Amino acid sequence: GQQVMQIPQYQHVQEGEDFTTYCNSSTTLSNIQWYKQRPGGHPVFLIQLVKSGEVKKQKRLTFQFGEAKKNSSLHITATQTTDVGTYFCAGYNNAGNMLTFGGGTRLMVKP
Amino acid sequence: NAGVTQTPKFRVLKTGQSMTLLCAQDMNHEYMYWYRQDPGMGLRLIHYSVGEGTTAKGEVPDGYNVSRLKKQNFLLGLESAAPSQTSVYFCASSSYPGLVSSYNEQFFGPGTRLTVL
C-alpha cells in the first residue's frame, strides 16, 4: 500500500532560525495536504498542493510539491514560539477516498 | 457551527470491556473517518464512510467496528478492548475527497483519549 514518510521526526530550533520538514511518498500522489497539530490539540489543515512543482506561501511558511509528485516540503522562515507543534503531510490514494499521513515532524522552538 | 464533536473526551476501560465512541459533524459532509494516533506515529486510518449507510476498512481495522446510520454521525465501537487499543482517537469529516480540483480538507474533532488497562 501507499506509504508516506517524513523526516526529521523531531527538530529543536532557536527562535528566529529556519525549519524544514520533508515528505516522501512511495507512490505518485494526486495531491498532498499539510496539517499542523499543536500539543494536546487536533490536526488542522494548512494547505493543499495539486500541481507538479507547485509552490505556495502562507506568510513565513513555504510549501513545495515535487516535480514527480512524490515528495513535498514545508519550510518555515524565522521560526516563532507559535510555530511549535507537529507538522504532518498526507496524500490521497489513487481512488481518492483514503488519506495516508506521514509520521509527522515535531517542531520545538526555544525562545 | 460546532464543526466536528467527539464524545467522550477521556475514557478508561478494563481489558475485555466494550465501548462506543461517538462522532458528530454539522457541516453536511459526505465522508467521515476514524483515526488513531499513537506516540511518535502519525494518524492511522481505522475505518471510513463515504455516505450514510456505508462503511469501509482503513489501514488498521481489526478490533473495531463502525456504523453510519445518520449522515451526521459516525460511531466507532470496541467490542472487547485490549491494551494495544490504548490511543488517542480522532474523527474527521470532509466533502468529496481526492478530487484534484476540490478544496477537500479534512476537519478533525478534538479527540478521545482512551486507556485500556
Tab-separated table of C-alpha atoms in Angstrom:
chain	number	residue	atom	x	y	z
A	1	GLY	CA	0.000	0.000	0.000
A	2	GLN	CA	0.878	3.642	-0.154
A	3	GLN	CA	3.489	4.804	2.342
A	4	VAL	CA	4.296	8.368	3.295
A	5	MET	CA	7.473	9.122	5.232
A	6	GLN	CA	8.596	12.318	6.881
A	7	ILE	CA	11.961	13.489	8.136
A	8	PRO	CA	13.125	14.528	10.575
A	9	GLN	CA	10.964	13.080	13.339
A	10	TYR	CA	11.971	15.856	15.752
A	11	GLN	CA	13.594	19.252	15.354
A	12	HIS	CA	14.735	21.702	18.014
A	13	VAL	CA	15.458	25.218	16.784
A	14	GLN	CA	16.286	28.537	18.373
A	15	GLU	CA	13.622	31.156	17.819
A	16	GLY	CA	14.441	33.016	14.624
A	17	GLU	CA	16.098	30.042	12.918
A	18	ASP	CA	14.599	28.401	9.855
A	19	PHE	CA	12.990	24.957	9.795
A	20	THR	CA	12.274	22.442	7.045
A	21	THR	CA	10.426	19.131	7.051
A	22	TYR	CA	10.477	16.714	4.125
A	23	CYS	CA	7.812	14.302	2.956
A	24	ASN	CA	8.290	11.351	0.598
A	25	SER	CA	5.691	9.008	-0.848
A	26	SER	CA	6.221	5.509	-2.191
A	27	THR	CA	3.723	6.259	-4.976
A	28	THR	CA	2.807	9.240	-7.122
A	29	LEU	CA	0.282	11.458	-5.399
A	30	SER	CA	-2.671	13.233	-6.975
A	31	ASN	CA	-2.344	15.946	-4.377
A	32	ILE	CA	-0.724	16.478	-0.996
A	33	GLN	CA	-2.024	18.170	2.114
A	34	TRP	CA	-0.243	19.590	5.149
A	35	TYR	CA	-1.672	19.720	8.669
A	36	LYS	CA	-0.458	21.217	11.939
A	37	GLN	CA	-1.208	19.758	15.352
A	38	ARG	CA	-0.493	21.861	18.421
A	39	PRO	CA	0.484	19.974	21.600
A	40	GLY	CA	-2.657	18.442	23.067
A	41	GLY	CA	-4.712	19.534	20.075
A	42	HIS	CA	-6.092	18.075	16.900
A	43	PRO	CA	-4.743	18.302	13.338
A	44	VAL	CA	-5.687	21.462	11.493
A	45	PHE	CA	-5.481	21.782	7.735
A	46	LEU	CA	-2.853	24.184	6.414
A	47	ILE	CA	-2.758	23.780	2.647
A	48	GLN	CA	-3.204	21.510	-0.363
A	49	LEU	CA	-0.829	21.265	-3.312
A	50	VAL	CA	-2.018	19.808	-6.594
A	51	LYS	CA	0.292	20.647	-9.488
A	52	SER	CA	3.713	19.234	-10.213
A	53	GLY	CA	6.382	21.674	-8.992
A	54	GLU	CA	3.811	23.846	-7.251
A	55	VAL	CA	4.997	26.330	-4.630
A	56	LYS	CA	2.641	28.070	-2.224
A	57	LYS	CA	3.348	30.559	0.534
A	58	GLN	CA	1.483	31.434	3.702
A	59	LYS	CA	3.310	34.270	5.425
A	60	ARG	CA	6.520	32.637	6.742
A	61	LEU	CA	5.561	29.141	5.533
A	62	THR	CA	6.569	27.889	2.071
A	63	PHE	CA	5.189	24.633	0.700
A	64	GLN	CA	6.581	22.796	-2.316
A	65	PHE	CA	5.347	19.822	-4.326
A	66	GLY	CA	7.991	17.880	-6.221
A	67	GLU	CA	8.139	17.642	-9.991
A	68	ALA	CA	7.446	13.903	-9.862
A	69	LYS	CA	4.618	14.450	-7.331
A	70	LYS	CA	6.226	12.001	-4.928
A	71	ASN	CA	7.726	14.442	-2.458
A	72	SER	CA	6.955	17.676	-0.719
A	73	SER	CA	8.488	20.056	1.775
A	74	LEU	CA	7.445	22.681	4.279
A	75	HIS	CA	9.861	25.468	5.118
A	76	ILE	CA	9.316	27.952	7.930
A	77	THR	CA	11.396	31.123	7.880
A	78	ALA	CA	12.405	32.733	11.160
A	79	THR	CA	10.519	30.418	13.482
A	80	GLN	CA	8.448	31.782	16.351
A	81	THR	CA	7.235	30.076	19.520
A	82	THR	CA	3.765	29.983	17.980
A	83	ASP	CA	5.113	27.577	15.337
A	84	VAL	CA	5.529	24.839	17.951
A	85	GLY	CA	3.670	21.657	17.077
A	86	THR	CA	3.749	18.608	14.860
A	87	TYR	CA	3.526	19.048	11.108
A	88	PHE	CA	2.043	16.244	9.042
A	89	CYS	CA	1.939	15.718	5.312
A	90	ALA	CA	-0.756	13.489	3.858
A	91	GLY	CA	-1.546	12.107	0.427
A	92	TYR	CA	-4.632	10.569	-1.085
A	93	ASN	CA	-4.637	7.104	-2.631
A	94	ASN	CA	-5.496	6.637	-6.299
A	95	ALA	CA	-9.161	6.021	-5.515
A	96	GLY	CA	-9.253	9.332	-3.712
A	97	ASN	CA	-11.008	8.036	-0.623
A	98	MET	CA	-8.181	7.425	1.848
A	99	LEU	CA	-5.661	9.916	3.155
A	100	THR	CA	-2.333	8.435	4.255
A	101	PHE	CA	-0.453	10.512	6.801
A	102	GLY	CA	3.268	10.738	7.280
A	103	GLY	CA	4.674	10.180	10.765
A	104	GLY	CA	4.956	13.919	11.361
A	105	THR	CA	7.783	16.221	12.358
A	106	ARG	CA	7.616	17.648	15.842
A	107	LEU	CA	8.981	21.182	15.969
A	108	MET	CA	10.191	22.658	19.232
A	109	VAL	CA	11.260	26.293	19.400
A	110	LYS	CA	13.472	27.685	22.148
A	111	PRO	CA	12.731	31.335	22.951
B	1	ASN	CA	-21.366	25.706	13.763
B	2	ALA	CA	-19.751	23.268	16.159
B	3	GLY	CA	-17.812	21.521	13.385
B	4	VAL	CA	-16.793	18.014	14.440
B	5	THR	CA	-17.508	16.927	18.007
B	6	GLN	CA	-16.488	13.742	19.799
B	7	THR	CA	-17.730	12.102	22.982
B	8	PRO	CA	-16.369	11.162	25.398
B	9	LYS	CA	-13.151	13.161	25.755
B	10	PHE	CA	-11.491	10.628	28.050
B	11	ARG	CA	-12.205	7.029	28.960
B	12	VAL	CA	-10.512	4.270	30.927
B	13	LEU	CA	-11.508	0.678	30.205
B	14	LYS	CA	-10.512	-2.684	31.563
B	15	THR	CA	-9.393	-5.376	29.161
B	16	GLY	CA	-12.407	-7.086	27.643
B	17	GLN	CA	-14.849	-4.231	28.199
B	18	SER	CA	-16.721	-2.666	25.314
B	19	MET	CA	-17.485	0.929	24.435
B	20	THR	CA	-18.693	3.197	21.663
B	21	LEU	CA	-17.148	6.488	20.612
B	22	LEU	CA	-19.489	8.992	19.021
B	23	CYS	CA	-18.585	11.486	16.336
B	24	ALA	CA	-20.947	14.156	15.057
B	25	GLN	CA	-20.499	16.790	12.348
B	26	ASP	CA	-22.774	19.646	11.345
B	27	MET	CA	-21.150	20.549	8.017
B	28	ASN	CA	-23.249	18.169	5.912
B	29	HIS	CA	-20.100	16.294	4.880
B	30	GLU	CA	-20.431	13.041	2.972
B	31	TYR	CA	-17.178	11.462	4.136
B	32	MET	CA	-16.263	10.627	7.702
B	33	TYR	CA	-13.186	8.916	9.136
B	34	TRP	CA	-11.850	7.378	12.319
B	35	TYR	CA	-8.104	7.563	13.037
B	36	ARG	CA	-5.920	6.501	15.901
B	37	GLN	CA	-2.773	8.329	16.919
B	38	ASP	CA	-0.045	6.685	18.945
B	39	PRO	CA	3.039	8.424	20.378
B	40	GLY	CA	5.659	9.134	17.745
B	41	MET	CA	3.408	7.917	14.974
B	42	GLY	CA	1.175	9.672	12.543
B	43	LEU	CA	-2.532	9.162	12.155
B	44	ARG	CA	-3.618	5.732	11.024
B	45	LEU	CA	-6.995	5.224	9.410
B	46	ILE	CA	-9.217	2.671	11.141
B	47	HIS	CA	-12.464	2.849	9.150
B	48	TYR	CA	-14.178	5.382	6.968
B	49	SER	CA	-17.553	6.078	5.418
B	50	VAL	CA	-18.397	7.603	2.071
B	51	GLY	CA	-22.011	8.298	2.965
B	52	GLU	CA	-24.951	7.373	5.148
B	53	GLY	CA	-25.283	3.620	5.498
B	54	THR	CA	-21.805	2.844	4.133
B	55	THR	CA	-18.564	1.867	5.857
B	56	ALA	CA	-15.182	0.637	4.671
B	57	LYS	CA	-11.963	-0.651	6.231
B	58	GLY	CA	-8.920	1.512	6.536
B	59	GLU	CA	-5.340	0.667	7.373
B	60	VAL	CA	-5.875	-0.790	10.883
B	61	PRO	CA	-9.488	-2.046	11.178
B	62	ASP	CA	-9.023	-5.148	13.347
B	63	GLY	CA	-10.751	-4.987	16.726
B	64	TYR	CA	-13.046	-2.123	15.710
B	65	ASN	CA	-16.479	-1.811	14.172
B	66	VAL	CA	-18.268	1.258	12.846
B	67	SER	CA	-21.728	2.380	11.855
B	68	ARG	CA	-23.094	5.370	9.934
B	69	LEU	CA	-26.847	5.246	10.407
B	70	LYS	CA	-27.222	9.006	10.033
B	71	LYS	CA	-25.208	11.259	7.759
B	72	GLN	CA	-24.072	13.467	10.617
B	73	ASN	CA	-22.951	10.661	12.963
B	74	PHE	CA	-20.173	8.081	12.782
B	75	LEU	CA	-19.796	5.593	15.618
B	76	LEU	CA	-16.678	3.607	16.482
B	77	GLY	CA	-17.109	0.501	18.604
B	78	LEU	CA	-14.663	-1.632	20.532
B	79	GLU	CA	-16.287	-4.969	21.345
B	80	SER	CA	-13.535	-6.345	23.591
B	81	ALA	CA	-10.940	-3.743	24.443
B	82	ALA	CA	-7.247	-4.681	24.567
B	83	PRO	CA	-4.271	-2.720	25.974
B	84	SER	CA	-2.984	-2.353	22.391
B	85	GLN	CA	-6.002	-0.142	21.714
B	86	THR	CA	-4.787	2.483	24.169
B	87	SER	CA	-4.524	5.542	21.960
B	88	VAL	CA	-5.966	8.905	21.040
B	89	TYR	CA	-8.844	8.542	18.610
B	90	PHE	CA	-9.711	11.286	16.146
B	91	CYS	CA	-12.772	11.575	13.998
B	92	ALA	CA	-12.695	13.669	10.834
B	93	SER	CA	-15.044	14.641	8.043
B	94	SER	CA	-14.719	16.092	4.574
B	95	SER	CA	-16.669	16.868	1.469
B	96	TYR	CA	-15.920	14.668	-1.554
B	97	PRO	CA	-12.206	13.967	-1.121
B	98	GLY	CA	-9.449	13.179	-3.536
B	99	LEU	CA	-10.781	15.362	-6.292
B	100	VAL	CA	-7.781	17.234	-7.592
B	101	SER	CA	-9.791	20.324	-8.325
B	102	SER	CA	-11.540	20.371	-4.978
B	103	TYR	CA	-10.538	22.070	-1.802
B	104	ASN	CA	-11.168	18.984	0.278
B	105	GLU	CA	-9.545	19.401	3.633
B	106	GLN	CA	-10.414	17.094	6.476
B	107	PHE	CA	-11.896	18.658	9.602
B	108	PHE	CA	-10.900	16.926	12.809
B	109	GLY	CA	-12.669	16.598	16.120
B	110	PRO	CA	-10.892	17.266	19.440
B	111	GLY	CA	-10.093	13.595	20.044
B	112	THR	CA	-10.866	10.921	22.633
B	113	ARG	CA	-8.068	9.711	24.873
B	114	LEU	CA	-8.665	6.018	25.613
B	115	THR	CA	-6.693	3.938	28.100
B	116	VAL	CA	-7.187	0.192	28.328
B	117	LEU	CA	-5.821	-1.401	31.492
